[in-house]
């Protein structure tokens, strides 16, 4: 079952520099998580700000450097669904490519 999207203006996504650079040249972001594209998974994994450390620990701790993309929920032209993962946590998932113009801030992310 899905939960209501919290009343937030932004959701977040951790990215590699390589994936971000490629997205900038294409004008859209399509990476679901490191090594997997939206075409592989069906959606782009995102999270709330408070969940960033969980995602970092799970997918990025072995990388030297990662970026945090702040996504403006109100400017997205694709659906966002809040869904439960296999351990019962709820995360917002983006069901379509994210226009670069919907990414309002990009900064380095370290825990």
Coordinates of N, CA and C in Angstrom, one line a residue, residues 46-94:
X46 N 14.0 7.9 -4.6 CA 14.2 9.2 -3.9 C 14.0 9.0 -2.4
X47 N 14.1 10.1 -1.7 CA 13.9 10.0 -0.2 C 13.6 11.3 0.4
X48 N 13.2 11.3 1.6 CA 13.1 12.6 2.4 C 14.4 12.9 2.9
X49 N 14.6 14.2 3.3 CA 15.9 14.6 3.8 C 16.4 13.8 4.9
X50 N 15.5 13.4 5.8 CA 15.9 12.6 7.0 C 16.4 11.2 6.7
X51 N 16.1 10.7 5.4 CA 16.4 9.4 5.0 C 17.8 9.3 4.2
X52 N 18.4 10.5 4.0 CA 19.6 10.5 3.2 C 20.7 9.6 3.8
X53 N 20.9 9.7 5.1 CA 22.0 8.8 5.7 C 21.7 7.3 5.4
X54 N 20.5 6.9 5.4 CA 20.1 5.5 5.1 C 20.5 5.1 3.7
X55 N 20.2 6.0 2.8 CA 20.5 5.7 1.4 C 22.0 5.7 1.1
X56 N 22.7 6.7 1.8 CA 24.1 6.8 1.6 C 24.8 5.5 2.1
X57 N 24.4 5.0 3.3 CA 25.0 3.8 3.9 C 24.7 2.6 3.0
X58 N 23.5 2.5 2.4 CA 23.1 1.4 1.6 C 23.8 1.3 0.3
X59 N 23.9 2.5 -0.4 CA 24.4 2.5 -1.8 C 25.6 3.3 -2.1
X60 N 26.1 4.2 -1.2 CA 27.1 5.1 -1.6 C 28.4 5.1 -0.8
X61 N 28.4 4.4 0.3 CA 29.5 4.5 1.3 C 30.8 4.0 0.7
X62 N 30.7 3.2 -0.4 CA 32.0 2.7 -1.0 C 32.5 3.7 -2.1
X63 N 31.7 4.7 -2.4 CA 32.2 5.7 -3.4 C 32.9 6.8 -2.7
X64 N 33.9 7.4 -3.4 CA 34.7 8.5 -2.9 C 33.8 9.7 -2.7
X65 N 32.9 9.9 -3.6 CA 32.2 11.2 -3.7 C 30.8 11.0 -4.2
X66 N 29.8 11.7 -3.6 CA 28.5 11.6 -4.1 C 27.8 13.0 -4.0
X67 N 26.8 13.1 -4.8 CA 26.1 14.4 -4.9 C 24.6 14.2 -4.3
X68 N 24.1 15.2 -3.7 CA 22.7 15.2 -3.2 C 21.9 16.1 -4.2
X69 N 21.0 15.6 -4.8 CA 20.1 16.3 -5.7 C 18.8 16.7 -4.9
X70 N 18.5 18.0 -4.9 CA 17.2 18.4 -4.3 C 16.2 18.6 -5.4
X71 N 15.1 17.8 -5.3 CA 14.1 17.8 -6.4 C 12.9 18.6 -6.0
X72 N 12.5 19.5 -6.8 CA 11.3 20.4 -6.5 C 10.1 19.6 -6.9
X73 N 9.4 19.0 -5.9 CA 8.2 18.2 -6.2 C 7.2 18.9 -7.0
X74 N 7.0 20.2 -6.7 CA 5.9 20.9 -7.4 C 6.2 21.2 -8.9
X75 N 7.4 21.0 -9.3 CA 7.7 21.3 -10.7 C 7.8 20.0 -11.5
X76 N 7.7 18.8 -10.9 CA 7.8 17.6 -11.6 C 6.6 17.4 -12.5
X77 N 6.8 16.8 -13.7 CA 5.7 16.5 -14.6 C 5.5 15.0 -14.7
X78 N 6.0 14.3 -13.7 CA 5.8 12.8 -13.6 C 5.3 12.5 -12.2
X79 N 4.7 11.3 -12.1 CA 4.1 11.0 -10.8 C 5.2 10.6 -9.7
X80 N 4.9 11.0 -8.5 CA 5.7 10.5 -7.3 C 4.8 9.7 -6.4
X81 N 5.2 8.5 -6.1 CA 4.4 7.6 -5.3 C 5.2 7.3 -4.0
X82 N 4.6 7.3 -2.9 CA 5.3 6.9 -1.6 C 5.0 5.5 -1.4
X83 N 6.1 4.7 -1.4 CA 5.9 3.2 -1.4 C 6.8 2.6 -0.3
X84 N 6.3 1.5 0.2 CA 7.0 0.8 1.3 C 8.0 -0.2 0.7
X85 N 9.2 -0.1 1.3 CA 10.3 -1.1 0.9 C 10.1 -2.4 1.7
X86 N 11.1 -3.3 1.5 CA 10.9 -4.6 2.0 C 11.1 -4.7 3.6
X87 N 11.6 -3.6 4.2 CA 11.7 -3.6 5.6 C 10.7 -2.6 6.3
X88 N 9.7 -2.2 5.5 CA 8.6 -1.4 6.1 C 8.8 0.1 6.1
X89 N 9.9 0.6 5.5 CA 10.1 2.1 5.4 C 9.4 2.6 4.2
X90 N 8.9 3.9 4.3 CA 8.3 4.5 3.2 C 9.2 5.5 2.5
X91 N 9.3 5.4 1.2 CA 10.1 6.3 0.4 C 9.3 6.8 -0.8
X92 N 9.6 8.1 -1.2 CA 9.0 8.6 -2.4 C 9.8 8.1 -3.7
X93 N 9.0 7.5 -4.6 CA 9.6 7.1 -5.8 C 9.1 7.9 -7.0
X94 N 10.0 8.3 -7.9 CA 9.6 9.1 -9.1 C 9.4 8.2 -10.3

